[in-house]
Tab-separated table of C-alpha atoms (C1' of nucleotides) in Angstrom:
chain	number	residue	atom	x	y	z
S	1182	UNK	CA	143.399	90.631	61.720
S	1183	UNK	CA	144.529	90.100	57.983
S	1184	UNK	CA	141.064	91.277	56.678
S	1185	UNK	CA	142.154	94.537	57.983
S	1186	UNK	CA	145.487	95.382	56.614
S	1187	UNK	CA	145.075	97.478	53.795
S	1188	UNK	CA	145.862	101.075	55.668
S	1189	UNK	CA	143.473	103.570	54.534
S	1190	UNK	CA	141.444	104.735	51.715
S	1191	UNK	CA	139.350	107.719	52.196
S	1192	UNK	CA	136.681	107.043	49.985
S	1193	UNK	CA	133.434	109.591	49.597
S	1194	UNK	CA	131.259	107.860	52.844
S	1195	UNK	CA	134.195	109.072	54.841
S	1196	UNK	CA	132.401	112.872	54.338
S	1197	UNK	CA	128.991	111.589	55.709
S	1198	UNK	CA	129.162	112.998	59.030
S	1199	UNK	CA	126.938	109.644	60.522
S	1200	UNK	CA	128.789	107.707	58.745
S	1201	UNK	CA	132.378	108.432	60.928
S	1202	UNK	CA	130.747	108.960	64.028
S	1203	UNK	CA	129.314	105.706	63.967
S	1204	UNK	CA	132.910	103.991	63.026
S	1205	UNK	CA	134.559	106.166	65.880
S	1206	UNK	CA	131.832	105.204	68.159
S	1207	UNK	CA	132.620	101.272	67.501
S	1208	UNK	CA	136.020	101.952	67.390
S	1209	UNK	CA	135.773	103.760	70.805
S	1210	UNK	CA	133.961	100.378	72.060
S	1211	UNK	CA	136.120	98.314	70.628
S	1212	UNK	CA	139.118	99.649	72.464
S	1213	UNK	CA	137.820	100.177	75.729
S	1214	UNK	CA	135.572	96.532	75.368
S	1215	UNK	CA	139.248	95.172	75.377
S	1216	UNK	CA	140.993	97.405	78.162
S	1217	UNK	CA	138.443	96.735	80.450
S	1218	UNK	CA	138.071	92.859	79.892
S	1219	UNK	CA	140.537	92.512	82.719
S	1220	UNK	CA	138.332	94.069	85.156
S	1221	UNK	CA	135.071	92.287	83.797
S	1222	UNK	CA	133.777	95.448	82.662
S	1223	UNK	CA	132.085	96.411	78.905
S	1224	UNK	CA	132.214	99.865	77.480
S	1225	UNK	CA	128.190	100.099	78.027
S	1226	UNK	CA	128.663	100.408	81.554
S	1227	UNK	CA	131.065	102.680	82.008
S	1228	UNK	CA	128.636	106.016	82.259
S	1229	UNK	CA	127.032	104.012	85.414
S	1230	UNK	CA	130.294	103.269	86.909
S	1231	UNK	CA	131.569	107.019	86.401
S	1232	UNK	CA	128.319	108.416	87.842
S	1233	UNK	CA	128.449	106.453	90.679
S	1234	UNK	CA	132.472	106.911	91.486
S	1235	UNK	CA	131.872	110.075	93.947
S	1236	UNK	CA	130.668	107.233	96.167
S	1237	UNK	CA	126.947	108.175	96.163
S	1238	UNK	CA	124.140	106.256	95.486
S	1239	UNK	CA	122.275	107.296	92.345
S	1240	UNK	CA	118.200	105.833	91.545
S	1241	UNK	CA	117.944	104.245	88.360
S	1242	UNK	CA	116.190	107.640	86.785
S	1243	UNK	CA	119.134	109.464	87.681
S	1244	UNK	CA	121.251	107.008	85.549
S	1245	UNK	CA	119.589	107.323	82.708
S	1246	UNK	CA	119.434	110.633	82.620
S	1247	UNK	CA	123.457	111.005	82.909
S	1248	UNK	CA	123.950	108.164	80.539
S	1249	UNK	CA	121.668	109.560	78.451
S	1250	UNK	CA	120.176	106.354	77.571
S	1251	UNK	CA	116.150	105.264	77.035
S	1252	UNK	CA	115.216	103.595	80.396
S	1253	UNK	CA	115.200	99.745	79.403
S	1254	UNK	CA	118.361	100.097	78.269
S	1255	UNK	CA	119.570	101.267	81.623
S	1256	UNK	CA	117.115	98.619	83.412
S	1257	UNK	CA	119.025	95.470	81.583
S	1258	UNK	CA	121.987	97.327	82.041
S	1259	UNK	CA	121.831	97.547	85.607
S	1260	UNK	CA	121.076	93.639	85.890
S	1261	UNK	CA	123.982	92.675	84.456
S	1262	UNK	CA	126.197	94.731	86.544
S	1263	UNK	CA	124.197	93.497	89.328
S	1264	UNK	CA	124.390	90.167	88.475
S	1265	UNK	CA	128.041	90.122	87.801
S	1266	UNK	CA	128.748	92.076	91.147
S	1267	UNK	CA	129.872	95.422	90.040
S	1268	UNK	CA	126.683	97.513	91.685
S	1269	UNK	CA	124.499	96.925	94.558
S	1270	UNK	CA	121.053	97.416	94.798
S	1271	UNK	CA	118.777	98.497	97.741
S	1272	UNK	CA	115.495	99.324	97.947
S	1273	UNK	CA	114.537	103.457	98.493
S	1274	UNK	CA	112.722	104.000	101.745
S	1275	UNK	CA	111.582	106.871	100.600
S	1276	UNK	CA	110.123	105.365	97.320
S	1277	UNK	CA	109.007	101.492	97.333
S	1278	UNK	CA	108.878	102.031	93.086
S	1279	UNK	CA	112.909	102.684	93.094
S	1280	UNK	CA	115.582	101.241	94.380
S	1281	UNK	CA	119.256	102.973	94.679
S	1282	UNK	CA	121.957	101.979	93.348
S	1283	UNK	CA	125.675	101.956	94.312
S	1284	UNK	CA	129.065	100.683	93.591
S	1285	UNK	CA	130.162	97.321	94.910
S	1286	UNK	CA	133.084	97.275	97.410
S	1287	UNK	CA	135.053	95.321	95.092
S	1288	UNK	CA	134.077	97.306	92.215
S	1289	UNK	CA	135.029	101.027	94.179
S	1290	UNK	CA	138.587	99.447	95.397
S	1291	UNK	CA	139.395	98.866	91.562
S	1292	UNK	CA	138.270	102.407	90.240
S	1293	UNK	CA	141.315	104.256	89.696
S	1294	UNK	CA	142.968	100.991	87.869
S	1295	UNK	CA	139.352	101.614	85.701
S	1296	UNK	CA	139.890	104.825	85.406
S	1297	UNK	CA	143.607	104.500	84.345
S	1298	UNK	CA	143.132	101.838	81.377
S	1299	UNK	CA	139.736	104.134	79.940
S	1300	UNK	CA	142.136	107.219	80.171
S	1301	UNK	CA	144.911	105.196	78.648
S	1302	UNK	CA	142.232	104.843	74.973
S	1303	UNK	CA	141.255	108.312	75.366
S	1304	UNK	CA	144.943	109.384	74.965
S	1305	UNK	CA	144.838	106.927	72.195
S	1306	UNK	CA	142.194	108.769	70.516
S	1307	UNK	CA	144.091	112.081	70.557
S	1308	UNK	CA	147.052	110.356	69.315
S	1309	UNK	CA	146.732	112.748	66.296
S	1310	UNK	CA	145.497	115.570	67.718
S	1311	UNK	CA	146.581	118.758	69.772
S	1312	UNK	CA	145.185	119.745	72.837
S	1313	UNK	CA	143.281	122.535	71.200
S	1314	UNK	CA	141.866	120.344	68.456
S	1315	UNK	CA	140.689	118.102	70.975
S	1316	UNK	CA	138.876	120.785	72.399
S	1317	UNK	CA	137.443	121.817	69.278
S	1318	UNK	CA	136.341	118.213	68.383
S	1319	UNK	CA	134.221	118.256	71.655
S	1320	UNK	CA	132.787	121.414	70.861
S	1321	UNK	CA	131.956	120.791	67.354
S	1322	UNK	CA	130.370	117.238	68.501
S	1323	UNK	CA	128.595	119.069	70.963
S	1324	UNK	CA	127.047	121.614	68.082
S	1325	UNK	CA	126.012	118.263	66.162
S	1326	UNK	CA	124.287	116.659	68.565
S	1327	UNK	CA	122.838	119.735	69.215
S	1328	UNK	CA	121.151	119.735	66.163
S	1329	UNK	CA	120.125	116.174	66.223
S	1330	UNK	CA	118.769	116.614	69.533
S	1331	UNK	CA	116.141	118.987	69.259
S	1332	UNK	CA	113.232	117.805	67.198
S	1333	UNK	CA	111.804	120.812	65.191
L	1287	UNK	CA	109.143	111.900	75.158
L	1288	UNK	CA	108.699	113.376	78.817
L	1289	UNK	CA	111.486	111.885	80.572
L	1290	UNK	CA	114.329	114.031	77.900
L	1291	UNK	CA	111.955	117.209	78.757
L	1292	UNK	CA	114.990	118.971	80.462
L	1293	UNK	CA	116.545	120.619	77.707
L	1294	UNK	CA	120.427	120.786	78.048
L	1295	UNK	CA	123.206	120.776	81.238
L	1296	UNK	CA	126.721	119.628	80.331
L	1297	UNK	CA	128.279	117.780	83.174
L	1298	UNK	CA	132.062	116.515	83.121
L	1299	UNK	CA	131.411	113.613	81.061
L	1300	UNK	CA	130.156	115.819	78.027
L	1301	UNK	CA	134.276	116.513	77.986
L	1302	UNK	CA	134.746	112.639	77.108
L	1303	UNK	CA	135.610	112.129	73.468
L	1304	UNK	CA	134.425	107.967	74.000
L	1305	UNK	CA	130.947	109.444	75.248
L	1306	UNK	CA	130.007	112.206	72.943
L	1307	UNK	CA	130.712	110.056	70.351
L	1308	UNK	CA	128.701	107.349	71.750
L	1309	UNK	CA	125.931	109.590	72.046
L	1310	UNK	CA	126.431	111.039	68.735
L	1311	UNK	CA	126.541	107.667	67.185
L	1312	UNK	CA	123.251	107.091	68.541
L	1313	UNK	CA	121.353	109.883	68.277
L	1314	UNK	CA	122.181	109.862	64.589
L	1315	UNK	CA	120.753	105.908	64.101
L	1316	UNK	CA	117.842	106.819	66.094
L	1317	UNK	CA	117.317	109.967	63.825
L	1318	UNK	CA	117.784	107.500	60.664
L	1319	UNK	CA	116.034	104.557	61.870
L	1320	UNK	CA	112.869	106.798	62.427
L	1321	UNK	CA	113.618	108.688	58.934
L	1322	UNK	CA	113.890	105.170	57.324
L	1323	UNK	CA	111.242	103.632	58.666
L	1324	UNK	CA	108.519	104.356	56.266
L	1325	UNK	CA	110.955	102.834	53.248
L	1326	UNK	CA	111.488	99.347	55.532
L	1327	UNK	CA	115.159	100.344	55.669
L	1328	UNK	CA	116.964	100.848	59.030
L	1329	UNK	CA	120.503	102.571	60.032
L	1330	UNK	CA	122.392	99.947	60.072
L	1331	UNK	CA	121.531	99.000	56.122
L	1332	UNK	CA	122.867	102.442	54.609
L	1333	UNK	CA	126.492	101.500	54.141
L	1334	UNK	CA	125.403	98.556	52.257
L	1335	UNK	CA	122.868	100.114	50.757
L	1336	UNK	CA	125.418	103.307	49.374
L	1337	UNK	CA	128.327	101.122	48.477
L	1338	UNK	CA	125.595	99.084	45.907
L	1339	UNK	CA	124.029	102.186	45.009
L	1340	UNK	CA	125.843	102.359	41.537
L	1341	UNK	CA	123.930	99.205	40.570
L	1342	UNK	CA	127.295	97.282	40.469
L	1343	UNK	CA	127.074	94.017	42.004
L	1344	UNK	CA	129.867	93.666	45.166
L	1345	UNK	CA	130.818	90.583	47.289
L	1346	UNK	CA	130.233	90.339	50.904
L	1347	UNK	CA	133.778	90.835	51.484
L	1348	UNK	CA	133.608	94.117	49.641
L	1349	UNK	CA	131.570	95.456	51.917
L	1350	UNK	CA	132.797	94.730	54.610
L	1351	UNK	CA	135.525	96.856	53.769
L	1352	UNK	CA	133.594	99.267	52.556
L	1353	UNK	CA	131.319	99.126	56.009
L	1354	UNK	CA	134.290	98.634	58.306
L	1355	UNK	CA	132.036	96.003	60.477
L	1356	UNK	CA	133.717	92.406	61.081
L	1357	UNK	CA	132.482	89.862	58.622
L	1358	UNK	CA	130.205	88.778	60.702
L	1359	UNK	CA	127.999	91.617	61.355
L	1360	UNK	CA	127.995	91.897	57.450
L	1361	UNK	CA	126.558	88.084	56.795
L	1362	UNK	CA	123.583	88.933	59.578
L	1363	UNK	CA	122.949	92.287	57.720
L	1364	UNK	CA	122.791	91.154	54.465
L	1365	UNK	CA	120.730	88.080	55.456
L	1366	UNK	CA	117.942	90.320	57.195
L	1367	UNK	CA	118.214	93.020	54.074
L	1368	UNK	CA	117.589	89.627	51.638
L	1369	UNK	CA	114.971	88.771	54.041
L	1370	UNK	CA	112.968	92.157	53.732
L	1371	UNK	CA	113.958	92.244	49.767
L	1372	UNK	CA	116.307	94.580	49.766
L	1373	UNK	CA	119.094	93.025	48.299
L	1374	UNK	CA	119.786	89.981	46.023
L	1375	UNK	CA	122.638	87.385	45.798
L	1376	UNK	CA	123.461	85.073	43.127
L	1377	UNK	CA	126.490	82.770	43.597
L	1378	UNK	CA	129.710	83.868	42.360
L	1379	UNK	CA	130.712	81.525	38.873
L	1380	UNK	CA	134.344	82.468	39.925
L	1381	UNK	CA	134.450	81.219	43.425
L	1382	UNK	CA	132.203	78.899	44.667
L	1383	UNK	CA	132.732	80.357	48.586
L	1384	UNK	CA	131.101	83.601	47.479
L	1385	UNK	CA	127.938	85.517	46.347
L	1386	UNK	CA	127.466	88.539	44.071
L	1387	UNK	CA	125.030	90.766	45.523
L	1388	UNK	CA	123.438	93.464	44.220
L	1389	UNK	CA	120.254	96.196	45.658
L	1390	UNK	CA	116.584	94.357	44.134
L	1391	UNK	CA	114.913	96.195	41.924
L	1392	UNK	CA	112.245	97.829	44.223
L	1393	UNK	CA	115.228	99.039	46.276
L	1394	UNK	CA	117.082	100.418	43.071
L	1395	UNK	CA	113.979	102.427	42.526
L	1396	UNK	CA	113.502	103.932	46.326
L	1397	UNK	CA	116.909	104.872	45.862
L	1398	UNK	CA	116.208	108.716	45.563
L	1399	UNK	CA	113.545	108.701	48.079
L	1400	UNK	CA	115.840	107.019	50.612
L	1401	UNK	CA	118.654	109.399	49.827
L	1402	UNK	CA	116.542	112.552	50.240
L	1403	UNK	CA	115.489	110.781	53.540
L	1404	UNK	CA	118.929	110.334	54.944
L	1405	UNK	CA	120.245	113.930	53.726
L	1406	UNK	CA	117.575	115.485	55.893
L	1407	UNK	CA	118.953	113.835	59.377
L	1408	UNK	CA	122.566	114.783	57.665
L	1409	UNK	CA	121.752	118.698	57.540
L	1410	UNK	CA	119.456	118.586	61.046
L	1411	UNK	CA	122.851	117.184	62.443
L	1412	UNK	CA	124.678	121.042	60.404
L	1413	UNK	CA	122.060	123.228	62.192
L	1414	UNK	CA	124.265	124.944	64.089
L	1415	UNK	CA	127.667	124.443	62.264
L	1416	UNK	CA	128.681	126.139	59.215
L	1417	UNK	CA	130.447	124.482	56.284
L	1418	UNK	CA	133.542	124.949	57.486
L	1419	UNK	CA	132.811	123.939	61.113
L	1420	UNK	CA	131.416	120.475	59.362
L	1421	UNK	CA	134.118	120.038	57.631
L	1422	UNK	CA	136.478	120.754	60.137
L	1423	UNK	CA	134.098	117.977	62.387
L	1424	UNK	CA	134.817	115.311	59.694
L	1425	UNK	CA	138.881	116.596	59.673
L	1426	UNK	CA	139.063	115.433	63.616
L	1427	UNK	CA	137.133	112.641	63.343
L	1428	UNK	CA	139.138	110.977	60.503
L	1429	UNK	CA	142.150	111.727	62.935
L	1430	UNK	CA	140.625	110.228	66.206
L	1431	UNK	CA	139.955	107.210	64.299
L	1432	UNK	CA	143.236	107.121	62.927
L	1433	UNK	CA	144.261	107.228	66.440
L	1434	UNK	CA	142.144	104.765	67.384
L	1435	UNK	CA	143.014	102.120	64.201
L	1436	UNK	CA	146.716	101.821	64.584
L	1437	UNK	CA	147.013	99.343	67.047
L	1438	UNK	CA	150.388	100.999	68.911
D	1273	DG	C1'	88.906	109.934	100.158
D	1274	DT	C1'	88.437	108.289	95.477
D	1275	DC	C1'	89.790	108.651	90.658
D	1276	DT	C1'	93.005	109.885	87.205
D	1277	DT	C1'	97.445	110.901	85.698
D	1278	DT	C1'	102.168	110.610	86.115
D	1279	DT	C1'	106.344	108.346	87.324
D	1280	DA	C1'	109.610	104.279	88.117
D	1281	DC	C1'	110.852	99.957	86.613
D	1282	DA	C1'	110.536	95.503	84.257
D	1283	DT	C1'	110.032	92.668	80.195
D	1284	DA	C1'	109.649	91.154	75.416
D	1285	DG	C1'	111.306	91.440	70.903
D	1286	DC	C1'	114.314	93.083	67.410
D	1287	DA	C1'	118.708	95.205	65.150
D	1288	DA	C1'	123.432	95.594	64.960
D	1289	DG	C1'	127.785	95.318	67.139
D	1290	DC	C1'	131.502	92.130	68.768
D	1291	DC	C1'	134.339	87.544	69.400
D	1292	DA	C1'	135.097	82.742	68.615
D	1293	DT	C1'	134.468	78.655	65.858
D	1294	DG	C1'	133.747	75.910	61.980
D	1295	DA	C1'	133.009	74.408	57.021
D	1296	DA	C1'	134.227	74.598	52.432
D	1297	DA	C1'	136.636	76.313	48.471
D	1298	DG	C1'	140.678	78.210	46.462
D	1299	DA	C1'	145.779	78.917	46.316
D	1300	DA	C1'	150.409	77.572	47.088
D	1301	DG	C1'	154.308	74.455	48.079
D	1302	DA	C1'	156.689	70.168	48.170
Q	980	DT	C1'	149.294	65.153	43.192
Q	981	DC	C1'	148.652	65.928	47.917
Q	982	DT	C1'	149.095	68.570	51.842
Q	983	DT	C1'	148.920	72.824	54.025
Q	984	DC	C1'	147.628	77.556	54.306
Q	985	DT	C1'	144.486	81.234	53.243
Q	986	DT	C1'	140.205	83.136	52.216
Q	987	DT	C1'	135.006	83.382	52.203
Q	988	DC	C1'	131.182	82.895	54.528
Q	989	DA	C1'	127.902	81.046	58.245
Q	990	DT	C1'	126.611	80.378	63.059
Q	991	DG	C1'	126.255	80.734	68.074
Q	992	DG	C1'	126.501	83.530	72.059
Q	993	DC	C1'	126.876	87.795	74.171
Q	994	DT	C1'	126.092	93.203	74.977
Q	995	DT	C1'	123.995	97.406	74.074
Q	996	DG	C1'	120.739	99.990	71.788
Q	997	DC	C1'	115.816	100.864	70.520
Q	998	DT	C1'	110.361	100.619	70.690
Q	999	DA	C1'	106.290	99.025	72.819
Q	1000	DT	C1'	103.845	97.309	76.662
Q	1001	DG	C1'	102.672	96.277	81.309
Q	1002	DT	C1'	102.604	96.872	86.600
Q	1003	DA	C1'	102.795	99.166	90.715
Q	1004	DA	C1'	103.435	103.167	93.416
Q	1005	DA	C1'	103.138	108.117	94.005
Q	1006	DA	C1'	101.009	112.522	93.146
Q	1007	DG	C1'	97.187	115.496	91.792
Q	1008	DA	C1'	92.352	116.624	90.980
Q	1009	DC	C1'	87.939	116.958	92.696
DNA sequence: GTCTTTTACATAGCAAGCCATGAAAGAAGA
DNA sequence: TCTTCTTTCATGGCTTGCTATGTAAAAGAC
């Protein structure tokens, strides 16, 4: 990637505070997009394969609210991943709106290599950073999005 | 909103760097988007909209850099933005490959209006950090992106 | 037991990312 | 000069986000 070569400038968008998140966000993406290409996974649907690891079956409601995602988003999601045989679907007894959803066979015997490559760009993230600032970094993010959360 | 009633619990994958940053990312273009709506703009415009904010005229390739999307992201933005009006190119007289473009004039004069707009989702996002904390936010980013950029 | 409201999903349509490819102009080398 | 390499931009195809809308089932009100 020539276009990218220059090292780093630090101009003045660098202090906007939506402005980095948003690069470290893609970058995030990015990286994990291309660890998990081997496994036929994208970095979008790695909250639903995390929230269903413990084995359990989650409903589509629950999913959203862990991915913290509006629900369409989740619904196309979730056809994808159905579609390309990572999750299994079944319909709720209990419920004939919902339907719950699960990991695939194949997709829980390949978990931990999953898990290994995603922890392998988180370490990559923290490539400059202590433990503590780590900590601190998820704290601070947690204050922002704090803020941005609740409407006033 | 009814279905983000429940106000806050902070499972394991709030200690995630790849997700809080996702979510951060996201919250903050929603924020925007809705801030920028009444001015025809949307989040994904600002970086172009910034780096031409000095009334200079810049070439697509400029910002790019500038943006740190791939090229092509940049060509689909910048055809939308001189879609809507936004923006303007005139061919280059140096090189015939590539456009000068520069904010229109109706754009040029929403400037201040659109940068009052965006400062107000900036400070919602400082509610509950102090100057320092924000600045020490934007100090970790810039290294978990530098972490993330070098290509090991 | 209806009628209304709420909840669970699906779908359509758009923006903004990405990668991969291709065309055309400029730059460089032989 | 002519050929090759590099650079600039456009385009197609995909995912992941969002809003807005619609449908069907469940839950509540009376």
């Amino acid at each position: 990637m020539k276009e990218d070569s220059k090292p780093y400038k630090w101009p003045s968008r660098t202090d906007s505070l939506g402005y980095m998140v948003n690069w470290a966000a893609r970058l995030f993406a990015r990286e994990m997009d291309e660890a998990l290409r081997p496994f036929g996974l994208m970095s979008g649907q790695l909250p639903v394969i995390f929230a269903l690891a413990d084995g359990k079956t989650r409903s589509q409601r629950e999913l959203v609210n862990l991915a913290a995602v509006e629900q369409s988003t989740m619904a196309k999601t979730l056809s994808r991943m159905e579609r390309d045989g990572l999750i299994e679907r079944k319909p709720d007894p209990n419920d004939r709106r919902s339907t719950t959803i699960s990991l695939s066979p194949l997709m829980s015997v390949r978990l931990p290599e999953v898990a290994a490559a995603v922890a392998v760009i988180n370490a990559r993230s923290h490539t400059h950073l202590s433990e503590e600032e780590g900590e601190r970094l998820l704290d601070l993010l947690h204050w922002a999005i704090k803020g941005l959360a609740e409407r006033p």
